[in-house]
mmCIF file of C-alpha atoms and ligand atoms in Angstrom:
data_model
loop_
_atom_site.group_PDB
_atom_site.id
_atom_site.type_symbol
_atom_site.label_atom_id
_atom_site.label_comp_id
_atom_site.label_asym_id
_atom_site.label_seq_id
_atom_site.Cartn_x
_atom_site.Cartn_y
_atom_site.Cartn_z
ATOM 1 C CA UNK A 1 -4.186 13.861 9.733
ATOM 2 C CA UNK A 2 -3.511 14.816 6.125
ATOM 3 C CA UNK A 3 -6.286 14.676 3.624
ATOM 4 C CA UNK A 4 -5.710 14.136 -0.058
ATOM 5 C CA UNK A 5 -6.440 17.041 -2.329
ATOM 6 C CA UNK A 6 -9.936 16.646 -3.686
ATOM 7 C CA UNK A 7 -8.860 17.908 -7.102
ATOM 8 C CA UNK A 8 -10.365 15.732 -9.730
ATOM 9 C CA UNK A 9 -13.302 14.520 -7.704
ATOM 10 C CA UNK A 10 -15.498 16.241 -10.272
ATOM 11 C CA UNK A 11 -13.902 14.244 -13.046
ATOM 12 C CA UNK A 12 -15.380 10.968 -11.925
ATOM 13 C CA UNK A 13 -18.897 10.897 -10.694
ATOM 14 C CA UNK A 14 -19.494 10.566 -7.020
ATOM 15 C CA UNK A 15 -21.753 7.674 -7.864
ATOM 16 C CA UNK A 16 -18.902 5.698 -9.422
ATOM 17 C CA UNK A 17 -16.840 6.137 -6.272
ATOM 18 C CA UNK A 18 -19.746 5.321 -3.985
ATOM 19 C CA UNK A 19 -20.275 2.110 -5.914
ATOM 20 C CA UNK A 20 -16.678 1.113 -5.184
ATOM 21 C CA UNK A 21 -17.088 1.909 -1.474
ATOM 22 C CA UNK A 22 -20.292 -0.125 -1.330
ATOM 23 C CA UNK A 23 -18.490 -3.035 -2.962
ATOM 24 C CA UNK A 24 -15.748 -2.864 -0.332
ATOM 25 C CA UNK A 25 -18.353 -2.819 2.442
ATOM 26 C CA UNK A 26 -20.072 -5.838 0.841
ATOM 27 C CA UNK A 27 -16.721 -7.647 0.868
ATOM 28 C CA UNK A 28 -16.396 -7.092 4.601
ATOM 29 C CA UNK A 29 -14.308 -3.912 4.934
ATOM 30 C CA UNK A 30 -15.707 -2.172 8.009
ATOM 31 C CA UNK A 31 -13.057 0.314 9.153
ATOM 32 C CA UNK A 32 -14.828 3.621 8.515
ATOM 33 C CA UNK A 33 -11.589 5.606 8.445
ATOM 34 C CA UNK A 34 -10.210 3.348 5.747
ATOM 35 C CA UNK A 35 -13.419 3.578 3.701
ATOM 36 C CA UNK A 36 -13.489 7.380 4.040
ATOM 37 C CA UNK A 37 -9.878 7.637 2.937
ATOM 38 C CA UNK A 38 -10.468 5.483 -0.146
ATOM 39 C CA UNK A 39 -13.553 7.550 -0.944
ATOM 40 C CA UNK A 40 -11.605 10.834 -1.104
ATOM 41 C CA UNK A 41 -8.389 9.566 -2.706
ATOM 42 C CA UNK A 42 -8.424 10.077 -6.486
ATOM 43 C CA UNK A 43 -7.293 6.665 -7.744
ATOM 44 C CA UNK A 44 -7.409 7.816 -11.378
ATOM 45 C CA UNK A 45 -4.379 10.038 -10.713
ATOM 46 C CA UNK A 46 -2.308 6.887 -10.125
ATOM 47 C CA UNK A 47 -2.903 5.530 -13.619
ATOM 48 C CA UNK A 48 -1.858 6.477 -17.131
ATOM 49 C CA UNK A 49 -4.561 8.247 -19.101
ATOM 50 C CA UNK A 50 -5.410 5.142 -21.131
ATOM 51 C CA UNK A 51 -6.341 3.271 -17.931
ATOM 52 C CA UNK A 52 -7.788 6.118 -15.860
ATOM 53 C CA UNK A 53 -11.387 5.437 -16.880
ATOM 54 C CA UNK A 54 -11.201 2.094 -15.055
ATOM 55 C CA UNK A 55 -9.826 3.594 -11.832
ATOM 56 C CA UNK A 56 -12.918 2.987 -9.695
ATOM 57 C CA UNK A 57 -13.409 -0.641 -10.662
ATOM 58 C CA UNK A 58 -12.348 -3.078 -7.968
ATOM 59 C CA UNK A 59 -9.557 -4.579 -10.057
ATOM 60 C CA UNK A 60 -5.761 -4.464 -10.268
ATOM 61 C CA UNK A 61 -4.583 -2.355 -13.237
ATOM 62 C CA UNK A 62 -1.274 -2.192 -15.169
ATOM 63 C CA UNK A 63 1.177 0.611 -14.328
ATOM 64 C CA UNK A 64 4.015 -0.470 -16.655
ATOM 65 C CA UNK A 65 7.188 -2.492 -15.986
ATOM 66 C CA UNK A 66 4.938 -5.570 -15.637
ATOM 67 C CA UNK A 67 3.647 -4.203 -12.330
ATOM 68 C CA UNK A 68 0.107 -3.454 -11.221
ATOM 69 C CA UNK A 69 -1.783 -0.982 -9.082
ATOM 70 C CA UNK A 70 -3.318 -3.146 -6.374
ATOM 71 C CA UNK A 71 -7.030 -3.907 -6.322
ATOM 72 C CA UNK A 72 -8.881 -1.501 -3.977
ATOM 73 C CA UNK A 73 -10.225 -4.430 -1.949
ATOM 74 C CA UNK A 74 -6.736 -5.655 -1.052
ATOM 75 C CA UNK A 75 -5.489 -2.121 -0.321
ATOM 76 C CA UNK A 76 -8.462 -1.669 2.022
ATOM 77 C CA UNK A 77 -8.016 -5.076 3.636
ATOM 78 C CA UNK A 78 -4.293 -4.687 4.274
ATOM 79 C CA UNK A 79 -4.705 -1.157 5.584
ATOM 80 C CA UNK A 80 -7.485 -2.277 7.900
ATOM 81 C CA UNK A 81 -5.299 -5.099 9.219
ATOM 82 C CA UNK A 82 -2.379 -2.723 9.722
ATOM 83 C CA UNK A 83 -4.537 -0.285 11.733
ATOM 84 C CA UNK A 84 -6.225 -2.908 13.913
ATOM 85 C CA UNK A 85 -5.336 -2.361 17.539
ATOM 86 C CA UNK A 86 -4.323 1.287 17.226
ATOM 87 C CA UNK A 87 -2.918 3.556 14.561
ATOM 88 C CA UNK A 88 0.775 2.936 13.943
ATOM 89 C CA UNK A 89 2.901 6.074 13.748
ATOM 90 C CA UNK A 90 5.825 5.052 11.559
ATOM 91 C CA UNK A 91 5.008 2.717 8.687
ATOM 92 C CA UNK A 92 7.326 1.053 6.172
ATOM 93 C CA UNK A 93 5.793 0.181 2.814
ATOM 94 C CA UNK A 94 7.560 -2.213 0.460
ATOM 95 C CA UNK A 95 6.699 -1.803 -3.219
ATOM 96 C CA UNK A 96 5.558 1.802 -3.761
ATOM 97 C CA UNK A 97 4.357 1.014 -7.305
ATOM 98 C CA UNK A 98 1.982 3.772 -8.358
ATOM 99 C CA UNK A 99 1.932 5.224 -4.850
ATOM 100 C CA UNK A 100 -1.793 4.616 -4.366
ATOM 101 C CA UNK A 101 -1.405 2.512 -1.225
ATOM 102 C CA UNK A 102 1.236 5.014 -0.067
ATOM 103 C CA UNK A 103 -1.254 7.870 -0.391
ATOM 104 C CA UNK A 104 -3.897 5.946 1.575
ATOM 105 C CA UNK A 105 -1.398 5.205 4.356
ATOM 106 C CA UNK A 106 -0.109 8.780 4.427
ATOM 107 C CA UNK A 107 -3.592 9.981 5.360
ATOM 108 C CA UNK A 108 -3.977 7.471 8.187
ATOM 109 C CA UNK A 109 -0.605 7.297 9.938
ATOM 110 C CA UNK A 110 1.999 9.829 11.043
ATOM 111 C CA UNK A 111 4.841 8.971 8.703
ATOM 112 C CA UNK A 112 5.267 6.652 5.725
ATOM 113 C CA UNK A 113 8.596 5.262 4.514
ATOM 114 C CA UNK A 114 8.154 3.662 1.110
ATOM 115 C CA UNK A 115 10.697 1.550 -0.781
ATOM 116 C CA UNK A 116 10.520 0.736 -4.515
ATOM 117 C CA UNK A 117 13.085 -1.135 -6.621
ATOM 118 C CA UNK A 118 12.052 0.331 -10.027
ATOM 119 C CA UNK A 119 13.273 3.934 -10.272
ATOM 120 C CA UNK A 120 10.812 5.295 -12.893
ATOM 121 C CA UNK A 121 7.835 4.023 -10.857
ATOM 122 C CA UNK A 122 9.226 5.679 -7.759
ATOM 123 C CA UNK A 123 9.712 8.978 -9.582
ATOM 124 C CA UNK A 124 6.116 9.030 -10.793
ATOM 125 C CA UNK A 125 4.841 8.124 -7.336
ATOM 126 C CA UNK A 126 6.888 10.946 -5.839
ATOM 127 C CA UNK A 127 5.267 13.447 -8.229
ATOM 128 C CA UNK A 128 1.839 12.204 -7.209
ATOM 129 C CA UNK A 129 2.591 12.718 -3.502
ATOM 130 C CA UNK A 130 3.576 16.288 -4.348
ATOM 131 C CA UNK A 131 0.452 16.803 -6.429
ATOM 132 C CA UNK A 132 -1.720 15.563 -3.539
ATOM 133 C CA UNK A 133 0.298 17.576 -1.009
ATOM 134 C CA UNK A 134 1.088 14.490 1.052
ATOM 135 C CA UNK A 135 4.253 15.616 2.791
ATOM 136 C CA UNK A 136 4.690 12.880 5.379
ATOM 137 C CA UNK A 137 6.115 10.358 2.903
ATOM 138 C CA UNK A 138 9.787 9.502 2.451
ATOM 139 C CA UNK A 139 10.792 7.359 -0.504
ATOM 140 C CA UNK A 140 13.781 5.143 -1.119
ATOM 141 C CA UNK A 141 14.989 3.473 -4.325
ATOM 142 C CA UNK A 142 16.233 0.175 -2.925
ATOM 143 C CA UNK A 143 15.542 -3.519 -2.406
ATOM 144 C CA UNK A 144 12.698 -3.477 0.090
ATOM 145 C CA UNK A 145 13.396 -7.068 1.049
ATOM 146 C CA UNK A 146 16.109 -5.536 3.201
ATOM 147 C CA UNK A 147 13.646 -3.113 4.774
ATOM 148 C CA UNK A 148 14.975 0.392 5.450
ATOM 149 C CA UNK A 149 17.307 -0.155 8.424
ATOM 150 C CA UNK A 150 18.358 3.526 8.699
ATOM 151 C CA UNK A 151 14.741 4.563 9.341
ATOM 152 C CA UNK A 152 13.595 1.625 11.483
ATOM 153 C CA UNK A 153 12.208 0.340 13.732
ATOM 154 C CA UNK A 154 8.645 0.668 12.416
ATOM 155 C CA UNK A 155 5.272 0.315 14.145
ATOM 156 C CA UNK A 156 3.870 -1.158 10.977
ATOM 157 C CA UNK A 157 5.247 -2.742 7.809
ATOM 158 C CA UNK A 158 3.124 -3.418 4.737
ATOM 159 C CA UNK A 159 4.425 -5.264 1.672
ATOM 160 C CA UNK A 160 2.817 -5.142 -1.788
ATOM 161 C CA UNK A 161 5.058 -7.819 -3.305
ATOM 162 C CA UNK A 162 5.308 -11.435 -2.191
ATOM 163 C CA UNK A 163 8.480 -13.155 -0.961
ATOM 164 C CA UNK A 164 8.690 -16.959 -0.785
ATOM 165 C CA UNK A 165 9.314 -16.549 2.926
ATOM 166 C CA UNK A 166 9.328 -13.551 5.220
ATOM 167 C CA UNK A 167 12.732 -11.806 5.176
ATOM 168 C CA UNK A 168 14.420 -11.776 8.574
ATOM 169 C CA UNK A 169 15.331 -8.086 8.035
ATOM 170 C CA UNK A 170 11.665 -7.097 8.100
ATOM 171 C CA UNK A 171 11.026 -8.926 11.357
ATOM 172 C CA UNK A 172 14.054 -7.252 12.894
ATOM 173 C CA UNK A 173 12.856 -3.785 11.876
ATOM 174 C CA UNK A 174 9.456 -4.291 13.489
ATOM 175 C CA UNK A 175 9.135 -2.470 16.827
ATOM 176 C CA UNK A 176 7.699 -4.385 19.812
ATOM 177 C CA UNK A 177 3.925 -4.064 19.536
ATOM 178 C CA UNK A 178 4.342 -3.584 15.786
ATOM 179 C CA UNK A 179 2.608 -5.462 13.003
ATOM 180 C CA UNK A 180 3.743 -6.742 9.603
ATOM 181 C CA UNK A 181 1.179 -7.365 6.834
ATOM 182 C CA UNK A 182 2.680 -9.299 3.932
ATOM 183 C CA UNK A 183 1.722 -11.702 1.131
ATOM 184 C CA UNK A 184 3.858 -14.858 1.263
ATOM 185 C CA UNK A 185 4.325 -17.614 -1.320
ATOM 186 C CA UNK A 186 4.955 -18.344 -4.969
ATOM 187 C CA UNK A 187 2.293 -19.866 -7.220
ATOM 188 C CA UNK A 188 -0.124 -19.777 -4.309
ATOM 189 C CA UNK A 189 0.165 -16.958 -1.819
ATOM 190 C CA UNK A 190 -1.432 -16.132 1.487
ATOM 191 C CA UNK A 191 -1.652 -12.851 3.322
ATOM 192 C CA UNK A 192 0.237 -13.107 6.628
ATOM 193 C CA UNK A 193 -0.057 -10.883 9.671
ATOM 194 C CA UNK A 194 2.904 -10.992 12.050
ATOM 195 C CA UNK A 195 2.671 -9.292 15.446
ATOM 196 C CA UNK A 196 5.827 -8.603 17.400
ATOM 197 C CA UNK A 197 5.202 -9.060 21.097
ATOM 198 C CA UNK A 198 7.714 -8.762 23.895
ATOM 199 C CA UNK A 199 8.010 -12.549 23.824
ATOM 200 C CA UNK A 200 8.516 -12.956 20.100
ATOM 201 C CA UNK A 201 6.457 -13.160 16.902
ATOM 202 C CA UNK A 202 2.874 -14.310 16.397
ATOM 203 C CA UNK A 203 1.791 -15.155 12.874
ATOM 204 C CA UNK A 204 -1.753 -15.352 11.530
ATOM 205 C CA UNK A 205 -2.565 -16.508 7.995
ATOM 206 C CA UNK A 206 -5.462 -14.411 6.725
ATOM 207 C CA UNK A 207 -6.539 -15.268 3.175
ATOM 208 C CA UNK A 208 -5.362 -16.284 -0.295
ATOM 209 C CA UNK A 209 -4.013 -13.398 -2.367
ATOM 210 C CA UNK A 210 -2.190 -12.743 -5.654
ATOM 211 C CA UNK A 211 0.716 -10.287 -5.731
ATOM 212 C CA UNK A 212 3.733 -9.740 -7.969
ATOM 213 C CA UNK A 213 6.848 -11.433 -6.555
ATOM 214 C CA UNK A 214 9.241 -9.555 -4.295
ATOM 215 C CA UNK A 215 12.377 -9.375 -6.438
ATOM 216 C CA UNK A 216 15.930 -8.743 -5.286
ATOM 217 C CA UNK A 217 18.036 -5.817 -6.499
ATOM 218 C CA UNK A 218 17.023 -2.558 -8.132
ATOM 219 C CA UNK A 219 16.204 -1.273 -11.640
ATOM 220 C CA UNK A 220 17.427 2.184 -12.747
HETATM 221 N N1 SAH B 301 0.460 -0.882 -3.834
HETATM 222 C C1 SAH B 301 1.096 -0.694 -5.111
HETATM 223 C C2 SAH B 301 1.389 -2.044 -5.693
HETATM 224 C C3 SAH B 301 2.507 -2.056 -6.663
HETATM 225 S S1 SAH B 301 2.909 -3.658 -7.280
HETATM 226 C C4 SAH B 301 0.126 0.075 -5.984
HETATM 227 O O1 SAH B 301 -1.049 0.029 -5.674
HETATM 228 O O2 SAH B 301 0.533 0.700 -6.956
HETATM 229 C C5 SAH B 301 4.270 -4.081 -6.273
HETATM 230 C C6 SAH B 301 5.482 -3.218 -6.396
HETATM 231 O O3 SAH B 301 6.510 -3.841 -5.622
HETATM 232 C C7 SAH B 301 6.043 -3.056 -7.792
HETATM 233 O O4 SAH B 301 6.137 -1.698 -8.100
HETATM 234 C C8 SAH B 301 7.422 -3.708 -7.722
HETATM 235 O O5 SAH B 301 8.393 -3.067 -8.519
HETATM 236 C C9 SAH B 301 7.738 -3.575 -6.255
HETATM 237 N N2 SAH B 301 8.759 -4.488 -5.739
HETATM 238 C C10 SAH B 301 8.962 -5.797 -6.021
HETATM 239 N N3 SAH B 301 10.009 -6.284 -5.350
HETATM 240 C C11 SAH B 301 10.498 -5.247 -4.611
HETATM 241 C C12 SAH B 301 11.594 -5.102 -3.707
HETATM 242 N N4 SAH B 301 12.407 -6.120 -3.408
HETATM 243 N N5 SAH B 301 11.791 -3.892 -3.142
HETATM 244 C C13 SAH B 301 10.988 -2.848 -3.419
HETATM 245 N N6 SAH B 301 9.942 -2.916 -4.267
HETATM 246 C C14 SAH B 301 9.705 -4.101 -4.858
#
């Protein structure tokens, strides 16, 4: 397992980070591996300087291009759901954004394949992976609604942007025994978990969420 570089842990007090972890526990996150990974991953490195002081609050924060770094609670929740029933080896992430969720995944699974449609966001995220020495991440500038067929099938797929309905491509790229965690909807959205069994697909609706929409096409 890779561990994120602890550089910068001195910059924010341990107490601030512990407060965030306690908040996640209070909200029902109980996967210790997930909590430990969030504890040691420097979230402030995923934000511009002007926002970095808010990095350990449990809120979504702007990263430019009208996109946001996901709230720690939802990152924890989705990761926990993805890991339930055994650690997936190959994971597809849709919507790299800042790369924060990517970095969390990279420390918990064997290989991460992350797709982002906005090139400048992807480039920054790539630099952060390098800075944190997370080498098991491959990135693609593409429309993640189409998955990443050349790299599939995947044991796990996690989406950080919400489609109106689940794209067929993602279901097809899920390996048998694999799990998809994805927000679905428009004005109101719900987190869906889809398990691929040998018989077909089993869907569970987990909770109400709020994500940016999954948009088609790419931005240079
Ligand atoms: N987990 C990320 C969340 C980023 S917000 C973080 O914590 O930083 C969601 C991201 O999904 C945005 O960067 C947005 O550009 C991206 N996105 C939206 N539609 C997409 C698509 N079709 N393919 C790939 N990425 C997409």
